[in-house]
Short mmCIF file of C-alpha atoms and ligand atoms in Angstrom, two decimals:
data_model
loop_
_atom_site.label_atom_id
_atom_site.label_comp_id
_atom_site.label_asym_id
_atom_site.label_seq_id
_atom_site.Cartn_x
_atom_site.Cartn_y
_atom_site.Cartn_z
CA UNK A 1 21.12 35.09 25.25
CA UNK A 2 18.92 31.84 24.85
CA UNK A 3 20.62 29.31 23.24
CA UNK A 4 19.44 27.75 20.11
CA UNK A 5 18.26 24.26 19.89
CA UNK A 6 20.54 22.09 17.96
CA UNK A 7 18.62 20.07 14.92
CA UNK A 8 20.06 17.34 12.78
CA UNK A 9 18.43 18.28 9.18
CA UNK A 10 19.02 14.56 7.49
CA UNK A 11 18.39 15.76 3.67
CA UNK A 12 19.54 18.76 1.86
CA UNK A 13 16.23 21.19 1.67
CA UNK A 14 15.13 23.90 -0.65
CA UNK A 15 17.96 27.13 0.78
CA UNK A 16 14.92 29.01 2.14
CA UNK A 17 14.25 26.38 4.34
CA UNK A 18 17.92 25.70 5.41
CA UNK A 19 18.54 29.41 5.40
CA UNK A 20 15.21 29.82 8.43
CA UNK A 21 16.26 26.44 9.83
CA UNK A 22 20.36 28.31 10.43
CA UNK A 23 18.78 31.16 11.85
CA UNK A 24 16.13 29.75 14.69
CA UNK A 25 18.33 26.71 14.87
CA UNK A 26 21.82 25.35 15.54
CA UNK A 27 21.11 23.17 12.48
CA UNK A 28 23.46 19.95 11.63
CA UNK A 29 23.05 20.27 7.34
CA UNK A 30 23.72 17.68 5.05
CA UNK A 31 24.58 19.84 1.58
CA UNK A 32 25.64 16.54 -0.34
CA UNK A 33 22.59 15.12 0.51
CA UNK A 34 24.25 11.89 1.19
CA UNK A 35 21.33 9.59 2.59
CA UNK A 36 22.42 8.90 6.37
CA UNK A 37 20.86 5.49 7.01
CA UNK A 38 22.13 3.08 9.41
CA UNK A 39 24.20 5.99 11.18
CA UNK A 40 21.36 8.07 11.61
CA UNK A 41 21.84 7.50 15.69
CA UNK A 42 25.40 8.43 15.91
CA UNK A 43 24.72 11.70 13.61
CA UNK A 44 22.02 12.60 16.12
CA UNK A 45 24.42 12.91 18.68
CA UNK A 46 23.78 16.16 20.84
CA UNK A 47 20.58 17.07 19.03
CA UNK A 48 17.47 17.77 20.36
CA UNK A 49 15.61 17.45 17.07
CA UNK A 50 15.35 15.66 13.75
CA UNK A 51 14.25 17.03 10.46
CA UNK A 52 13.70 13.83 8.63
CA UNK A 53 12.37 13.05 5.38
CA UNK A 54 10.36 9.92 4.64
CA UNK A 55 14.06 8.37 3.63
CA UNK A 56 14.51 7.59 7.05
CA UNK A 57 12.45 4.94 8.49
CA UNK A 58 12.50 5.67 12.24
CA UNK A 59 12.47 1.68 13.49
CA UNK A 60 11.87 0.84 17.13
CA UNK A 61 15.49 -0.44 16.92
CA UNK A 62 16.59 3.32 15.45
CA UNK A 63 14.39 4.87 18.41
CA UNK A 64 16.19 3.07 20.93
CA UNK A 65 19.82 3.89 19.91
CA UNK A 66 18.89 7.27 19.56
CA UNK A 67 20.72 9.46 22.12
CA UNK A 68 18.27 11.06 25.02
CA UNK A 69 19.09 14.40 24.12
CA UNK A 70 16.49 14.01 21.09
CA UNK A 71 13.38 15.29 22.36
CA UNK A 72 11.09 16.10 18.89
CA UNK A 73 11.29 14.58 15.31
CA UNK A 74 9.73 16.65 12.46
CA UNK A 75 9.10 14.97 9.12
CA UNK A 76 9.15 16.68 5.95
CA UNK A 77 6.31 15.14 4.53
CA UNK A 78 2.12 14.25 5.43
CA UNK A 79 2.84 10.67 5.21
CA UNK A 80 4.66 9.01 8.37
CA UNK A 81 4.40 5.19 7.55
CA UNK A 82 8.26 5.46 8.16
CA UNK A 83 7.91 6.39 12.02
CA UNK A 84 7.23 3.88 14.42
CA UNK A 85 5.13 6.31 16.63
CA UNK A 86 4.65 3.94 19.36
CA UNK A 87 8.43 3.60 20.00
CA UNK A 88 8.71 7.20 19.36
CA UNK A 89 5.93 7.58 22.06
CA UNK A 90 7.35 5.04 24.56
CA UNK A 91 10.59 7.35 24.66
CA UNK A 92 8.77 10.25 25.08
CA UNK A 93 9.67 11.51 21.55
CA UNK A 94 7.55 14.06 20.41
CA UNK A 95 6.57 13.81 16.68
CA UNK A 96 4.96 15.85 13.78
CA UNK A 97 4.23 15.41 9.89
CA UNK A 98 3.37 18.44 7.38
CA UNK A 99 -0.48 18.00 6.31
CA UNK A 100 -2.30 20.79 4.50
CA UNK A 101 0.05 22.43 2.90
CA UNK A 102 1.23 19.72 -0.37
CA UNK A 103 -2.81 19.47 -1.02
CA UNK A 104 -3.30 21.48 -3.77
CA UNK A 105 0.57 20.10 -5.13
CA UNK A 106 -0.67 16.29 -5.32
CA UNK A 107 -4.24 16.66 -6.68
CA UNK A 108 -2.20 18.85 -9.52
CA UNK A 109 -0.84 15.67 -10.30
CA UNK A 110 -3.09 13.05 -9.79
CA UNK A 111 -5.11 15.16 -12.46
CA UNK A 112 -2.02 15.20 -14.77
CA UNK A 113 -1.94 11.64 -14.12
CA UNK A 114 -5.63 11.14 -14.74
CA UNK A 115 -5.36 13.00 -18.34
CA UNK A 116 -1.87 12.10 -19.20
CA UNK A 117 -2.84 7.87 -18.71
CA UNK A 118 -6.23 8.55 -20.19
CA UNK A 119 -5.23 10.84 -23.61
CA UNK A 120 -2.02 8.23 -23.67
CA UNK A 121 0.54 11.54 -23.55
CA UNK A 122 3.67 9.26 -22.82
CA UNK A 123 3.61 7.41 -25.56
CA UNK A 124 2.51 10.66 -27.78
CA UNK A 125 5.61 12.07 -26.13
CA UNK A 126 7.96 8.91 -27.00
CA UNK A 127 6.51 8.83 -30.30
CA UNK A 128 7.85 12.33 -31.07
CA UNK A 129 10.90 12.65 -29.53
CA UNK A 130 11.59 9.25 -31.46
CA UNK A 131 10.77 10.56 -34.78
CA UNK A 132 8.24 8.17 -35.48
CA UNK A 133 5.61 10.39 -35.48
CA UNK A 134 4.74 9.76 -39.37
CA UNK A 135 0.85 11.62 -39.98
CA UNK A 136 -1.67 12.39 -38.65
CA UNK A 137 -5.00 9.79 -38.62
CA UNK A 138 -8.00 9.72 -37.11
CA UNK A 139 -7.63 6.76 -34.81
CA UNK A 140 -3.77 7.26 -33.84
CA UNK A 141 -3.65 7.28 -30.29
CA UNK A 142 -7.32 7.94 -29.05
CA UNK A 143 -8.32 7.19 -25.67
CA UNK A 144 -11.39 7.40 -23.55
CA UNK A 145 -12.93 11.42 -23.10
CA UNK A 146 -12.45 12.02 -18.74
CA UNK A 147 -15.62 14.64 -19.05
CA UNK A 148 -18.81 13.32 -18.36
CA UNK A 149 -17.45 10.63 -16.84
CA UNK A 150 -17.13 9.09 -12.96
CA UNK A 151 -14.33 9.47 -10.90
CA UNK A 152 -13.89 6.94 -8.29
CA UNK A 153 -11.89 8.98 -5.16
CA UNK A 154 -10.77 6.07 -2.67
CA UNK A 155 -10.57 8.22 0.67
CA UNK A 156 -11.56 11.41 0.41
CA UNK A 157 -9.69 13.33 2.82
CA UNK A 158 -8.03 16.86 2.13
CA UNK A 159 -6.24 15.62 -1.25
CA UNK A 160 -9.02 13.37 -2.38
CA UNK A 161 -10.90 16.66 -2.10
CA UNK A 162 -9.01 18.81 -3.67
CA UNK A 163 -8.49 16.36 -6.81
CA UNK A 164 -12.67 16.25 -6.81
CA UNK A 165 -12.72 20.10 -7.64
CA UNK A 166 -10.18 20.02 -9.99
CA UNK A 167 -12.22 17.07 -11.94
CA UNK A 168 -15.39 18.71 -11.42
CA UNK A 169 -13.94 21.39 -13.46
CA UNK A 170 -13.36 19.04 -16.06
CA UNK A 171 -16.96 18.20 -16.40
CA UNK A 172 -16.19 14.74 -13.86
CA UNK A 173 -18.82 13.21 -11.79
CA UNK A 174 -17.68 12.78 -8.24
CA UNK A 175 -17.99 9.54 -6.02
CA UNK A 176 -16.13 8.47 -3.21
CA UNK A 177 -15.44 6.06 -0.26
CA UNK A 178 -14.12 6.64 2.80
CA UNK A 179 -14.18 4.96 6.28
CA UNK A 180 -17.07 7.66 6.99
CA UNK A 181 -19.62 9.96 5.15
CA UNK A 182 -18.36 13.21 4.92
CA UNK A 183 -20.69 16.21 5.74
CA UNK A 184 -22.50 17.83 2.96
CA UNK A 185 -20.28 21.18 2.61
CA UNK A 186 -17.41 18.82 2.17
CA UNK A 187 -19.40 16.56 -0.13
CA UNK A 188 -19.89 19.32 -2.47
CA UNK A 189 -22.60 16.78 -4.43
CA UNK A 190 -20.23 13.55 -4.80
CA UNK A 191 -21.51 10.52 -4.16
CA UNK A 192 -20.72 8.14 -1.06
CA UNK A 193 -20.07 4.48 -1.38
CA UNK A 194 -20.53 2.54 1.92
CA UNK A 195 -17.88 0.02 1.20
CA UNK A 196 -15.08 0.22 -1.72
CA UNK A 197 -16.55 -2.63 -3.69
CA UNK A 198 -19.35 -0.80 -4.42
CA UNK A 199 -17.26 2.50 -5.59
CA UNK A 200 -15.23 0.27 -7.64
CA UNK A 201 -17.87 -1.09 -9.87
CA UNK A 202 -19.40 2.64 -10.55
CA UNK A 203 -15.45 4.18 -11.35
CA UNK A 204 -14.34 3.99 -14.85
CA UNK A 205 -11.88 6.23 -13.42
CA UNK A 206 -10.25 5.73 -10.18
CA UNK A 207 -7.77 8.09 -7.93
CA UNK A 208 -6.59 6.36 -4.40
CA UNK A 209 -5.91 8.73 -1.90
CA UNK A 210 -5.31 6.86 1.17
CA UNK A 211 -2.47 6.71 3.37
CA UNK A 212 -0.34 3.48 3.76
CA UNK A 213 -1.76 1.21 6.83
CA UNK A 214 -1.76 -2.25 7.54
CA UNK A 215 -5.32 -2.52 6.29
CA UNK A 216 -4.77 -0.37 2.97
CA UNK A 217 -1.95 -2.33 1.94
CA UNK A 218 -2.51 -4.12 -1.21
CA UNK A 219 -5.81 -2.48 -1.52
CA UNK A 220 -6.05 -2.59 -5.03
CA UNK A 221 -5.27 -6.30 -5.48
CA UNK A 222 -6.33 -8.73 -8.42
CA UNK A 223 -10.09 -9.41 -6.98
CA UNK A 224 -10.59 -5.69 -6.38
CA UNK A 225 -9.64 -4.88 -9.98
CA UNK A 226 -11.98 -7.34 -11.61
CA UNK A 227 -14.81 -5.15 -9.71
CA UNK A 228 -13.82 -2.30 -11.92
CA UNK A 229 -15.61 -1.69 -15.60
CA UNK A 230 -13.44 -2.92 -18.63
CA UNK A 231 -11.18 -0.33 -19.53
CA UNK A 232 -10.88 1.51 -16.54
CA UNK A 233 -8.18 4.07 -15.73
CA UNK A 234 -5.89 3.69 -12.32
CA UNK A 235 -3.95 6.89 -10.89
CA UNK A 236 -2.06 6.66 -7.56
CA UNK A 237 -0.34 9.65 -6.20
CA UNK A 238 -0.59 8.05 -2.51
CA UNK A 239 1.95 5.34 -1.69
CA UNK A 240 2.72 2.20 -3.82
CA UNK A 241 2.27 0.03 -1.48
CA UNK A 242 -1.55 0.06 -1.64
CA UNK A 243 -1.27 -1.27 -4.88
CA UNK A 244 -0.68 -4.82 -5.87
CA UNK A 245 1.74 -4.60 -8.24
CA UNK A 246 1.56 -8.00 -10.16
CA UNK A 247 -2.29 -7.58 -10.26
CA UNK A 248 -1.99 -4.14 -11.45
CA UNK A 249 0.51 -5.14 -14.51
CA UNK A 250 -1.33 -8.42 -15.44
CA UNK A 251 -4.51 -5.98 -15.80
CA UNK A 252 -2.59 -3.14 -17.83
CA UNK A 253 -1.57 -6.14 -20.22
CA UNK A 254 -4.89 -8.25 -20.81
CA UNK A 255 -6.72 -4.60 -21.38
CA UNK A 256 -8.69 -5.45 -18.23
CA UNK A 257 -7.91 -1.47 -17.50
CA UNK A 258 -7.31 0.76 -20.28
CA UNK A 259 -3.62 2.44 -18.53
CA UNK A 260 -2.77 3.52 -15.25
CA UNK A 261 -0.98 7.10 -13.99
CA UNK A 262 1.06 5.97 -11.26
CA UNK A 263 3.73 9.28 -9.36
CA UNK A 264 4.19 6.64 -6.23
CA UNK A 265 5.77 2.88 -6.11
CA UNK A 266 6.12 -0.05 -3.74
CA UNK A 267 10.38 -0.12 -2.84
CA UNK A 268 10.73 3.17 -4.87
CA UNK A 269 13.03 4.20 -6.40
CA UNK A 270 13.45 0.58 -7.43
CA UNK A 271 9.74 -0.12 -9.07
CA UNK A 272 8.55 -3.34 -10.48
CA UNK A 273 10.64 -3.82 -13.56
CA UNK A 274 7.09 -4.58 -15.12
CA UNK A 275 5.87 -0.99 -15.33
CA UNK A 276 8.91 0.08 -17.77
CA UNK A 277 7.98 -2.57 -20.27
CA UNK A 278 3.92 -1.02 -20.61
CA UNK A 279 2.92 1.50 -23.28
CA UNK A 280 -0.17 2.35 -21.18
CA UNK A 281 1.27 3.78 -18.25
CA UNK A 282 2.13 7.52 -17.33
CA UNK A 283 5.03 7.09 -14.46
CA UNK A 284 6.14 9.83 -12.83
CA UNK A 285 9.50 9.52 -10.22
CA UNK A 286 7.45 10.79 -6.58
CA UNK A 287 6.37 14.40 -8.08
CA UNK A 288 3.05 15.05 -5.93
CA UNK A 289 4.79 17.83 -3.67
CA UNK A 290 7.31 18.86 -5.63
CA UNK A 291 6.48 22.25 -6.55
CA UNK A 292 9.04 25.64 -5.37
CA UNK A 293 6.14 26.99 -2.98
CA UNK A 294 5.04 23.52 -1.65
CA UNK A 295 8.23 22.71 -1.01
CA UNK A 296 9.24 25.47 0.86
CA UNK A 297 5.71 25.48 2.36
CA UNK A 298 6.48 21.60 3.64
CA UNK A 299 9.93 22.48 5.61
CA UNK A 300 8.32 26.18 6.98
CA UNK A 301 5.66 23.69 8.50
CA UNK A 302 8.07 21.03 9.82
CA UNK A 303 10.26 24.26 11.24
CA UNK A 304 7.22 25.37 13.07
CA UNK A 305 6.75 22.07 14.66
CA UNK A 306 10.22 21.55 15.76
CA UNK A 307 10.08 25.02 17.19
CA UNK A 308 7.00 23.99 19.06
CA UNK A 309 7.79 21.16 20.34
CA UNK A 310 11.25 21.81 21.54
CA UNK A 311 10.05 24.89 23.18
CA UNK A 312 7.77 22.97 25.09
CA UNK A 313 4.63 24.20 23.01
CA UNK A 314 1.85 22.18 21.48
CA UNK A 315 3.08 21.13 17.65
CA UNK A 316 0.46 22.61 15.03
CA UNK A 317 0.73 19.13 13.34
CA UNK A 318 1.26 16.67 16.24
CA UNK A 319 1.69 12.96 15.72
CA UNK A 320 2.79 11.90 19.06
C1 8YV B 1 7.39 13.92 -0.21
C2 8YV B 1 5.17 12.66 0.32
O1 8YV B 1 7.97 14.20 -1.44
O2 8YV B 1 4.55 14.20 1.99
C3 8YV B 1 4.57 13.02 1.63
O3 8YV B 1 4.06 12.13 2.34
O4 8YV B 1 5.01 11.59 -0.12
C4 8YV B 1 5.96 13.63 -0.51
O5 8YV B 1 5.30 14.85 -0.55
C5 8YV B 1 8.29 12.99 0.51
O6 8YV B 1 7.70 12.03 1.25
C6 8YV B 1 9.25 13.83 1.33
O7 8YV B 1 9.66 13.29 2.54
#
């Protein structure tokens, strides 16, 4: 009998998950879900694996006290700004992310973000549940119609995408930047912008999509903003960081942009106190991939990897 790998699985996962990772694995769980942090080296003691979640930031310094018997980290999640690859690399530390398979998840909410800043929902919602909903009139609580409209999509990779057909549906105009032209199957009609600038002042409405790099990082800062018309709508299901978060409040305030739908935040859970205090903005607590199939979909993919790579296999999702 082959012996089964043993994995250190650092958050509690949805039980089909755990239930596949206990059968293929000699999985380490963690069923209080008690974030490991600093101690993340000392738990990894005799693994060969990690199942990780973006939670833990895999430093050079954590990569280095790791014991050798780690061969292959798998995070549970598309973006890996929280893995130093290159120290994970320089160990020989294989690595993988989940892509694909949260697409359809997050452009389901970046559209409920698009219509829930634009038709003002949260403070419809506030205003009922607070009983001060006192009549109907014909100006309470209007906002600006999405259809006929452009949407700005700030990279336009498989989520951008997928958020382009959804707002197609809704009678949207589609343009988009992206480091490179996409082919024209993938285009399906939208139009390219050559450098963001230019996308910004055609986007009444405006989704980012791009991952968190040392060039996206405060992409959306006060200079960028002025670029976009009066009274434009922001929605960010990406990372927070990409957004400058001062800029992005002063904006919501003078009525530079009519609201904002924001599901991701810079230091999150612990947002910019600012955001609380709007009426125009639709916050949501990190809800792109959290549906029942995505999220089983998301650890099924990272199990596949960590089977891969520990078995000496190339990973379907490599990173390193
Ligand atoms: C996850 C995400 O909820 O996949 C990502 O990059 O942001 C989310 O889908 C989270 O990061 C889980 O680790």
């Amino acid at each position: 009998m082959t012996t089964r790998p043993t994995i250190l699985v650092t958050r509690k996962l949805p039980p089909a998950v755990e239930a596949r990772a206990s059968r293929e694995f000699n999985a380490i769980l963690n069923p209080d879900d008690r974030l490991i942090g600093a101690d993340l080296a000392k738990r990894a003691e005799g693994c060969e694996g990690l199942l990780i979640c973006s939670s833990e930031k895999i430093t050079p310094e954590l990569v280095k006290a790791l014991p050798a018997s780690v061969r292959a980290i798998a995070t549970f999640s598309v973006g890996f700004e929280h893995i130093d690859l290159e120290a994970c690399r320089a160990r020989g530390i294989r690595v993988s992310h989940t892509p694909e398979v949260l697409n359809e998840a997050v452009a389901d909410i970046a559209m409920l973000l698009l219509l829930g800043a634009s038709r003002r929902a949260s403070e419809g919602e506030r205003m009922v549940r607070a009983g001060q909903w006192k009549g109907w009139y014909t100006t309470m609580l209007l906002g600006p119609q999405i259809g006929g409209k452009v949407l700005g999509i700030v990279g336009m990779g498989r989520i951008g995408r997928a958020l382009a057909r959804r707002a197609r549906a809704f009678g949207m105009e589609i343009h988009y930047h992206n480091r490179s032209r996409l082919a024209a199957e993938q285009e399906e009609g939208a139009s390219y912008h050559a450098t963001a600038e230019s996308l910004l002042e055609a986007s009444p409405f405006l989704s980012l999509h791009c991952p968190s790099t040392p060039e996206s990082r405060n992409f959306l800062n006060a200079e960028r903003i002025a670029r976009l018309p009066d009274g434009a709508v922001v929605v960010n299901t990406a990372r927070g960081d990409i957004v400058d978060d001062e800029a992005l409040i002063a904006a919501l305030k003078s009525g530079k942009l009519f609201a904002a739908g924001l599901d991701v935040f810079a230091g999150e859970p612990n947002i910019h106190p600012g955001y609380a205090k709007l009426d125009n903005v639709f916050l949501l607590p990190h809800l792109g991939s959290a549906t029942v199939e995505t999220r089983d979909a998301m650890g099924f993919c990272a199990l596949d990897n960590l089977a891969a790579m520990l078995g000496g296999r190339p990973a379907p999702n490599p990173l390193v």
